[in-house]
Amino acid sequence: MAAKRFAGKWLFWGAFVLLAIAAVVFTVRPDPVWVDLATVSRGPMEITIREEGRTRVRDRYVVSSPVAGFLHRVLLEVGDPVIPGELLTEVDPMPASTLDARSRAEAEAKVQSARSALNSTRQKATAAEAEADLAMRELARLQALRGDHFVSEERLQQAKAASDRAQAILRSARFDEEVMAHELAAARTRLEVSAARASGNGAVERVPVRSPVNGSVLGIIRKSEGVIHAGEAILELGDPGALEVVIDVLSFDAVKLSPGVTVRLTGWGGGTLDAVVRRVEPVGFEDVSALGVEERRVQVVADITSPLEAWETLGDGYRVDAEFVLWASADELQIPESAIFRRDGQSLVFRVVGERGELTTVSTGRTNGFYTVILDGLSEGDLVVRHPGRQLEDGSRVRVR
């Protein structure tokens, strides 16, 4: 009976000691670290530069008074369409002295110069028309081969972009031809008016001011009637169907851009438009941001390659958001950039296995600031810790928030 009491006491105290040890271990062991997790996944990835831009009519022409005189009121409004030769306004020439021999020679030289410039622009327009025709035939040829899978979709898109650019260059060349014809007419008008005065004809007809181009009124510089000097601006005309996009880019980012880089245009009130960089200007300028920070920026000019029907409501000076695509891939293993930290020149993450975080070395590739490509060290579906804190160590227990 005593032996049973003795064994019972030992059993009681042994269990008591084990429970005490377990309580101490449970009390002193570290609490799990609360973490946020991210899954290693595969998917498309892009590296882009996003800036704000504005549209601009590529070819603008300022109509000026060919003679000094009295300007009649301009009845046109901004946005009104005009055609070549359309009467914009009229100028009553003021009495002026006859040109002397030197001034007449200069006027005749200007007529000859304007005639030569017109011939030059006509040759350029002919060359541009040939280039546009060749680009259209090349596009038609590739489209015919498309059904037989003899040409890649990328090659077809390049041919379409080349055809669109050639058409834009042709429109610009024809615009320049119309402008040169107007310059020649203006030079002839001044010489003819002087000749009429020299012949003693006191009655001078009104000088019409006509549109040199096919386009729209972009601005009215002088609307009211009154005395006007020769060469003083009256109207600004342009073709709103030939728009380009001007984007002010930080000089740090501008060095990464070159002609041909793809651009996506959004934030203008319609769908996404495709564009391509045509020119990165070699001269920077200083700008002050909304926060008062001085920045060095560079103007980048892009051509819209989407069909005109997709952006026909866009006008001159409209705001757009431009996204330059520097690099793109359809399938990359990636994780959030916030999960990676550096130590001793290595890229590390905490990979969660079970309920513990394991310190794992990874090899990284390109990053867009939000996600980073993983070349080695992780597999698709692995869980990693976002924003790992200092209290997290290799083997630490973790708990998901």
Short mmCIF file of C-alpha atoms in Angstrom, two decimals:
data_model
loop_
_atom_site.label_atom_id
_atom_site.label_comp_id
_atom_site.label_asym_id
_atom_site.label_seq_id
_atom_site.Cartn_x
_atom_site.Cartn_y
_atom_site.Cartn_z
CA MET A 1 0.00 0.00 0.00
CA ALA A 2 2.87 2.39 0.83
CA ALA A 3 4.59 1.45 -2.41
CA LYS A 4 1.52 2.46 -4.39
CA ARG A 5 1.36 5.81 -2.59
CA PHE A 6 5.05 6.40 -3.33
CA ALA A 7 4.62 5.58 -7.05
CA GLY A 8 1.56 7.84 -7.26
CA LYS A 9 3.47 10.77 -5.79
CA TRP A 10 6.30 10.32 -8.31
CA LEU A 11 3.85 10.12 -11.13
CA PHE A 12 2.09 13.30 -9.96
CA TRP A 13 5.26 15.29 -9.51
CA GLY A 14 6.73 14.03 -12.81
CA ALA A 15 3.65 15.16 -14.71
CA PHE A 16 3.74 18.48 -12.84
CA VAL A 17 7.39 19.06 -13.84
CA LEU A 18 6.69 18.22 -17.51
CA LEU A 19 3.77 20.63 -17.60
CA ALA A 20 5.88 23.34 -15.99
CA ILE A 21 8.66 22.82 -18.54
CA ALA A 22 6.15 22.93 -21.40
CA ALA A 23 4.63 26.14 -19.99
CA VAL A 24 8.08 27.75 -19.71
CA VAL A 25 9.00 26.72 -23.28
CA PHE A 26 5.68 27.98 -24.62
CA THR A 27 6.11 31.26 -22.73
CA VAL A 28 9.67 32.06 -23.77
CA ARG A 29 9.51 30.94 -27.41
CA PRO A 30 9.23 33.88 -29.92
CA ASP A 31 5.83 34.82 -31.26
CA PRO A 32 5.17 34.29 -35.00
CA VAL A 33 5.93 37.31 -37.19
CA TRP A 34 2.92 38.78 -38.96
CA VAL A 35 3.60 39.01 -42.71
CA ASP A 36 1.96 39.67 -46.08
CA LEU A 37 2.55 37.07 -48.76
CA ALA A 38 2.85 37.21 -52.55
CA THR A 39 2.77 34.33 -55.01
CA VAL A 40 5.50 33.79 -57.58
CA SER A 41 3.67 33.83 -60.91
CA ARG A 42 4.19 33.89 -64.65
CA GLY A 43 2.71 36.48 -66.95
CA PRO A 44 3.32 39.43 -69.27
CA MET A 45 5.59 42.24 -68.16
CA GLU A 46 6.52 45.64 -69.57
CA ILE A 47 8.99 48.39 -68.77
CA THR A 48 7.48 51.74 -69.65
CA ILE A 49 7.94 55.49 -69.20
CA ARG A 50 4.75 57.48 -68.65
CA GLU A 51 4.52 61.22 -69.24
CA GLU A 52 1.93 63.81 -70.19
CA GLY A 53 1.87 65.17 -73.73
CA ARG A 54 -0.20 67.34 -76.04
CA THR A 55 -1.29 67.14 -79.64
CA ARG A 56 -0.03 69.58 -82.24
CA VAL A 57 -0.83 70.18 -85.88
CA ARG A 58 2.29 69.17 -87.74
CA ASP A 59 2.15 71.78 -90.50
CA ARG A 60 0.97 75.25 -89.51
CA TYR A 61 0.77 78.29 -91.71
CA VAL A 62 0.34 81.90 -90.64
CA VAL A 63 -1.52 83.97 -93.25
CA SER A 64 -0.22 87.54 -93.32
CA SER A 65 -1.19 90.69 -95.15
CA PRO A 66 0.56 90.95 -98.54
CA VAL A 67 0.41 94.76 -98.51
CA ALA A 68 0.06 97.61 -96.07
CA GLY A 69 -3.45 98.98 -96.01
CA PHE A 70 -6.86 98.81 -94.36
CA LEU A 71 -7.87 95.30 -93.27
CA HIS A 72 -11.53 94.26 -93.54
CA ARG A 73 -13.05 92.35 -90.63
CA VAL A 74 -12.38 88.60 -90.58
CA LEU A 75 -15.71 86.75 -90.50
CA LEU A 76 -14.29 83.26 -90.03
CA GLU A 77 -14.26 81.50 -86.64
CA VAL A 78 -11.76 79.08 -85.13
CA GLY A 79 -12.42 75.60 -86.47
CA ASP A 80 -14.01 76.71 -89.75
CA PRO A 81 -12.78 74.61 -92.70
CA VAL A 82 -11.03 76.33 -95.59
CA ILE A 83 -9.94 75.22 -99.05
CA PRO A 84 -7.11 76.49 -101.25
CA GLY A 85 -8.05 79.79 -102.86
CA GLU A 86 -10.94 80.52 -100.50
CA LEU A 87 -11.32 84.23 -99.71
CA LEU A 88 -10.40 84.90 -96.07
CA THR A 89 -10.56 88.69 -96.04
CA GLU A 90 -9.54 91.70 -98.13
CA VAL A 91 -7.12 94.58 -97.74
CA ASP A 92 -7.54 98.03 -99.23
CA PRO A 93 -3.98 99.10 -100.10
CA MET A 94 -2.90 102.43 -98.70
CA PRO A 95 -1.44 104.99 -101.10
CA ALA A 96 2.19 104.17 -101.45
CA SER A 97 5.09 105.50 -103.42
CA THR A 98 6.29 103.63 -106.48
CA LEU A 99 9.10 101.20 -105.87
CA ASP A 100 12.51 102.54 -106.84
CA ALA A 101 14.85 100.54 -109.07
CA ARG A 102 16.49 98.75 -106.15
CA SER A 103 13.19 97.85 -104.44
CA ARG A 104 11.71 96.67 -107.75
CA ALA A 105 14.75 94.48 -108.37
CA GLU A 106 14.36 93.02 -104.89
CA ALA A 107 10.65 92.39 -105.51
CA GLU A 108 11.40 90.65 -108.82
CA ALA A 109 14.10 88.57 -107.11
CA LYS A 110 11.58 87.52 -104.46
CA VAL A 111 9.19 86.41 -107.20
CA GLN A 112 11.94 84.32 -108.80
CA SER A 113 12.93 82.90 -105.40
CA ALA A 114 9.32 81.97 -104.63
CA ARG A 115 8.97 80.34 -108.07
CA SER A 116 12.13 78.27 -107.48
CA ALA A 117 10.95 77.25 -104.01
CA LEU A 118 7.62 76.17 -105.50
CA ASN A 119 9.39 74.01 -108.10
CA SER A 120 11.52 72.46 -105.36
CA THR A 121 8.53 71.60 -103.19
CA ARG A 122 6.75 70.12 -106.20
CA GLN A 123 9.70 67.80 -106.77
CA LYS A 124 9.64 66.80 -103.10
CA ALA A 125 5.91 66.15 -103.32
CA THR A 126 6.47 63.93 -106.38
CA ALA A 127 9.15 61.97 -104.49
CA ALA A 128 6.91 61.65 -101.44
CA GLU A 129 4.05 60.42 -103.64
CA ALA A 130 6.34 57.76 -105.12
CA GLU A 131 7.44 56.65 -101.63
CA ALA A 132 3.82 56.49 -100.43
CA ASP A 133 2.80 54.47 -103.49
CA LEU A 134 5.67 52.03 -102.93
CA ALA A 135 4.76 51.64 -99.25
CA MET A 136 1.11 50.97 -100.14
CA ARG A 137 2.08 48.35 -102.72
CA GLU A 138 4.40 46.68 -100.21
CA LEU A 139 1.60 46.61 -97.64
CA ALA A 140 -0.81 45.14 -100.18
CA ARG A 141 1.74 42.48 -101.12
CA LEU A 142 2.28 41.44 -97.50
CA GLN A 143 -1.47 41.39 -96.84
CA ALA A 144 -1.87 39.01 -99.79
CA LEU A 145 0.76 36.70 -98.27
CA ARG A 146 -0.82 36.89 -94.84
CA GLY A 147 -3.43 34.24 -95.59
CA ASP A 148 -0.75 31.71 -96.58
CA HIS A 149 1.28 32.42 -93.41
CA PHE A 150 4.30 33.53 -95.45
CA VAL A 151 4.67 36.75 -93.49
CA SER A 152 4.69 37.41 -89.74
CA GLU A 153 2.15 39.63 -88.03
CA GLU A 154 4.98 41.86 -86.78
CA ARG A 155 6.29 42.40 -90.33
CA LEU A 156 2.77 43.27 -91.47
CA GLN A 157 2.39 45.82 -88.66
CA GLN A 158 5.76 47.38 -89.59
CA ALA A 159 4.65 47.67 -93.22
CA LYS A 160 1.38 49.31 -92.14
CA ALA A 161 3.25 51.79 -89.94
CA ALA A 162 5.64 52.56 -92.81
CA SER A 163 2.68 53.15 -95.14
CA ASP A 164 1.01 55.49 -92.62
CA ARG A 165 4.22 57.47 -92.19
CA ALA A 166 4.68 57.74 -95.95
CA GLN A 167 1.12 59.05 -96.31
CA ALA A 168 1.78 61.63 -93.58
CA ILE A 169 4.99 62.76 -95.32
CA LEU A 170 3.06 63.05 -98.60
CA ARG A 171 0.39 65.22 -96.96
CA SER A 172 3.11 67.41 -95.49
CA ALA A 173 4.83 67.76 -98.88
CA ARG A 174 1.56 68.76 -100.56
CA PHE A 175 0.92 71.22 -97.75
CA ASP A 176 4.36 72.79 -98.36
CA GLU A 177 3.59 72.97 -102.09
CA GLU A 178 0.39 74.89 -101.41
CA VAL A 179 2.27 77.24 -99.07
CA MET A 180 4.97 77.96 -101.68
CA ALA A 181 2.30 78.67 -104.29
CA HIS A 182 0.77 81.20 -101.91
CA GLU A 183 4.18 82.79 -101.28
CA LEU A 184 4.67 83.16 -105.04
CA ALA A 185 1.22 84.74 -105.41
CA ALA A 186 1.98 87.17 -102.56
CA ALA A 187 5.28 88.22 -104.15
CA ARG A 188 3.59 88.73 -107.51
CA THR A 189 0.83 90.79 -105.89
CA ARG A 190 3.29 93.24 -104.36
CA LEU A 191 5.09 93.64 -107.69
CA GLU A 192 1.85 94.07 -109.65
CA VAL A 193 0.54 96.70 -107.22
CA SER A 194 3.74 98.66 -107.58
CA ALA A 195 3.55 98.37 -111.38
CA ALA A 196 -0.01 99.75 -111.34
CA ARG A 197 1.15 102.77 -109.33
CA ALA A 198 4.10 103.31 -111.67
CA SER A 199 1.79 103.34 -114.71
CA GLY A 200 -0.24 106.15 -113.17
CA ASN A 201 -3.35 104.09 -112.47
CA GLY A 202 -4.66 105.65 -109.27
CA ALA A 203 -7.52 103.18 -108.82
CA VAL A 204 -6.11 100.17 -107.02
CA GLU A 205 -8.31 97.15 -106.53
CA ARG A 206 -8.74 95.50 -103.17
CA VAL A 207 -6.15 92.86 -102.47
CA PRO A 208 -7.79 89.54 -101.59
CA VAL A 209 -6.24 87.39 -98.87
CA ARG A 210 -6.90 83.76 -99.77
CA SER A 211 -6.26 80.44 -98.11
CA PRO A 212 -3.08 78.74 -99.37
CA VAL A 213 -3.98 75.31 -97.98
CA ASN A 214 -6.76 72.83 -97.37
CA GLY A 215 -7.40 72.72 -93.64
CA SER A 216 -9.06 74.61 -90.80
CA VAL A 217 -8.67 77.88 -88.94
CA LEU A 218 -6.46 77.23 -85.90
CA GLY A 219 -6.33 80.78 -84.63
CA ILE A 220 -7.42 84.32 -85.46
CA ILE A 221 -4.63 86.76 -84.71
CA ARG A 222 -6.30 89.87 -86.13
CA LYS A 223 -10.11 89.82 -86.35
CA SER A 224 -11.18 93.47 -86.28
CA GLU A 225 -10.80 95.82 -89.22
CA GLY A 226 -8.18 98.53 -89.20
CA VAL A 227 -4.85 99.61 -90.57
CA ILE A 228 -2.43 96.74 -91.05
CA HIS A 229 1.22 96.59 -92.07
CA ALA A 230 2.60 94.39 -94.81
CA GLY A 231 3.59 91.02 -93.39
CA GLU A 232 1.46 91.38 -90.25
CA ALA A 233 -0.19 88.09 -89.23
CA ILE A 234 -3.97 87.70 -89.68
CA LEU A 235 -4.87 84.00 -89.39
CA GLU A 236 -3.23 80.70 -88.53
CA LEU A 237 -4.26 77.70 -90.65
CA GLY A 238 -3.44 74.01 -90.54
CA ASP A 239 -4.65 70.51 -91.32
CA PRO A 240 -6.13 68.98 -88.13
CA GLY A 241 -5.94 65.55 -89.76
CA ALA A 242 -2.12 65.68 -89.62
CA LEU A 243 -1.54 65.66 -85.86
CA GLU A 244 1.60 64.80 -83.96
CA VAL A 245 2.11 64.37 -80.22
CA VAL A 246 4.71 66.36 -78.27
CA ILE A 247 5.77 64.89 -74.93
CA ASP A 248 8.09 66.61 -72.43
CA VAL A 249 10.25 63.81 -71.02
CA LEU A 250 12.82 64.00 -68.23
CA SER A 251 16.31 64.05 -69.74
CA PHE A 252 17.16 61.00 -67.57
CA ASP A 253 14.47 59.06 -69.46
CA ALA A 254 14.96 60.71 -72.86
CA VAL A 255 18.35 59.00 -73.32
CA LYS A 256 16.50 55.64 -73.29
CA LEU A 257 14.30 56.63 -76.23
CA SER A 258 15.01 56.53 -79.94
CA PRO A 259 13.02 56.84 -83.18
CA GLY A 260 10.76 53.82 -83.67
CA VAL A 261 9.93 53.21 -80.00
CA THR A 262 6.29 52.19 -79.51
CA VAL A 263 4.02 54.67 -77.69
CA ARG A 264 0.52 54.15 -76.28
CA LEU A 265 -1.72 57.20 -75.96
CA THR A 266 -4.46 57.24 -73.32
CA GLY A 267 -6.26 59.71 -71.10
CA TRP A 268 -7.64 61.84 -73.96
CA GLY A 269 -11.26 60.78 -73.63
CA GLY A 270 -11.22 57.88 -76.09
CA GLY A 271 -9.64 54.47 -76.51
CA THR A 272 -5.95 53.60 -76.54
CA LEU A 273 -4.11 54.91 -79.61
CA ASP A 274 -0.91 53.54 -81.12
CA ALA A 275 1.96 55.87 -81.94
CA VAL A 276 5.68 55.70 -82.68
CA VAL A 277 8.53 58.04 -81.74
CA ARG A 278 9.65 60.10 -84.74
CA ARG A 279 12.18 62.43 -83.16
CA VAL A 280 13.95 62.96 -79.84
CA GLU A 281 15.11 66.56 -79.82
CA PRO A 282 18.81 66.97 -78.97
CA VAL A 283 18.28 70.11 -76.87
CA GLY A 284 16.84 70.11 -73.36
CA PHE A 285 15.12 72.89 -71.44
CA GLU A 286 14.40 73.73 -67.83
CA ASP A 287 10.92 73.24 -66.43
CA VAL A 288 9.43 73.67 -62.97
CA SER A 289 7.19 70.87 -61.73
CA ALA A 290 3.93 71.34 -59.81
CA LEU A 291 5.92 70.84 -56.59
CA GLY A 292 8.30 73.66 -57.49
CA VAL A 293 11.21 71.34 -58.42
CA GLU A 294 13.43 72.42 -61.30
CA GLU A 295 13.74 69.68 -63.92
CA ARG A 296 15.61 69.21 -67.17
CA ARG A 297 13.27 67.98 -69.87
CA VAL A 298 13.48 67.06 -73.55
CA GLN A 299 10.73 67.23 -76.18
CA VAL A 300 9.89 63.94 -77.87
CA VAL A 301 7.70 63.98 -81.00
CA ALA A 302 5.55 60.94 -81.86
CA ASP A 303 3.36 60.15 -84.87
CA ILE A 304 -0.10 58.60 -84.39
CA THR A 305 -0.34 55.34 -86.35
CA SER A 306 -3.90 54.37 -85.40
CA PRO A 307 -6.58 54.91 -88.09
CA LEU A 308 -7.92 58.44 -88.35
CA GLU A 309 -11.41 57.21 -87.48
CA ALA A 310 -10.17 56.31 -83.98
CA TRP A 311 -8.99 59.84 -83.13
CA GLU A 312 -10.90 62.16 -85.46
CA THR A 313 -12.29 64.05 -82.44
CA LEU A 314 -8.78 65.03 -81.31
CA GLY A 315 -7.70 68.58 -82.06
CA ASP A 316 -4.72 70.84 -81.77
CA GLY A 317 -3.40 71.31 -78.22
CA TYR A 318 -5.34 68.43 -76.62
CA ARG A 319 -3.88 66.67 -73.57
CA VAL A 320 -2.88 62.99 -73.75
CA ASP A 321 -1.03 60.50 -71.55
CA ALA A 322 1.89 58.91 -73.39
CA GLU A 323 3.37 55.57 -72.34
CA PHE A 324 6.68 54.62 -73.99
CA VAL A 325 7.22 50.83 -74.15
CA LEU A 326 10.95 50.24 -73.60
CA TRP A 327 10.73 46.44 -73.19
CA ALA A 328 7.95 43.86 -73.21
CA SER A 329 7.67 40.11 -72.71
CA ALA A 330 4.63 37.86 -72.88
CA ASP A 331 5.77 35.31 -70.26
CA GLU A 332 8.13 36.02 -67.36
CA LEU A 333 8.51 34.54 -63.85
CA GLN A 334 8.07 37.53 -61.56
CA ILE A 335 7.48 38.69 -57.99
CA PRO A 336 6.77 42.10 -56.44
CA GLU A 337 9.85 44.30 -56.14
CA SER A 338 8.96 44.90 -52.47
CA ALA A 339 9.72 41.24 -51.64
CA ILE A 340 13.42 41.56 -52.62
CA PHE A 341 16.14 43.03 -50.44
CA ARG A 342 19.91 43.21 -50.87
CA ARG A 343 22.61 42.02 -48.51
CA ASP A 344 26.33 41.68 -49.23
CA GLY A 345 25.71 42.21 -52.94
CA GLN A 346 23.12 39.43 -53.15
CA SER A 347 19.40 39.55 -53.86
CA LEU A 348 17.42 37.73 -51.15
CA VAL A 349 13.81 36.88 -50.37
CA PHE A 350 12.01 35.06 -47.58
CA ARG A 351 10.29 32.02 -49.07
CA VAL A 352 7.54 30.64 -46.86
CA VAL A 353 7.62 26.85 -46.39
CA GLY A 354 5.01 25.55 -44.01
CA GLU A 355 4.85 28.13 -41.24
CA ARG A 356 8.46 29.33 -41.46
CA GLY A 357 10.29 31.83 -43.62
CA GLU A 358 13.42 30.53 -45.33
CA LEU A 359 16.08 33.00 -46.49
CA THR A 360 16.55 32.30 -50.21
CA THR A 361 19.07 33.74 -52.67
CA VAL A 362 17.58 34.65 -56.05
CA SER A 363 18.91 35.82 -59.40
CA THR A 364 16.94 38.78 -60.76
CA GLY A 365 16.42 40.25 -64.23
CA ARG A 366 14.59 43.33 -65.48
CA THR A 367 12.31 45.35 -63.24
CA ASN A 368 9.64 47.97 -63.89
CA GLY A 369 9.64 49.30 -60.33
CA PHE A 370 6.66 47.19 -59.29
CA TYR A 371 7.60 43.67 -60.38
CA THR A 372 10.97 42.01 -60.97
CA VAL A 373 11.84 39.10 -63.24
CA ILE A 374 13.23 36.05 -61.39
CA LEU A 375 15.87 34.11 -63.31
CA ASP A 376 16.75 31.52 -60.66
CA GLY A 377 16.01 30.59 -57.05
CA LEU A 378 12.21 30.38 -57.07
CA SER A 379 9.51 28.38 -58.83
CA GLU A 380 6.03 29.28 -59.96
CA GLY A 381 3.57 29.03 -57.08
CA ASP A 382 6.11 29.69 -54.30
CA LEU A 383 5.07 32.10 -51.56
CA VAL A 384 7.34 35.00 -50.60
CA VAL A 385 7.08 37.67 -47.92
CA ARG A 386 6.22 41.21 -48.98
CA HIS A 387 8.09 44.00 -47.21
CA PRO A 388 10.19 41.74 -44.91
CA GLY A 389 10.98 43.50 -41.61
CA ARG A 390 14.09 43.43 -39.45
CA GLN A 391 12.50 41.06 -36.94
CA LEU A 392 12.21 38.36 -39.62
CA GLU A 393 15.15 35.92 -39.67
CA ASP A 394 15.93 32.67 -41.43
CA GLY A 395 13.64 29.99 -39.99
CA SER A 396 11.34 32.42 -38.16
CA ARG A 397 7.76 31.35 -37.71
CA VAL A 398 5.34 33.51 -39.69
CA ARG A 399 1.64 34.20 -39.56
CA VAL A 400 -0.30 35.63 -42.49
CA ARG A 401 -2.29 38.79 -41.84
#
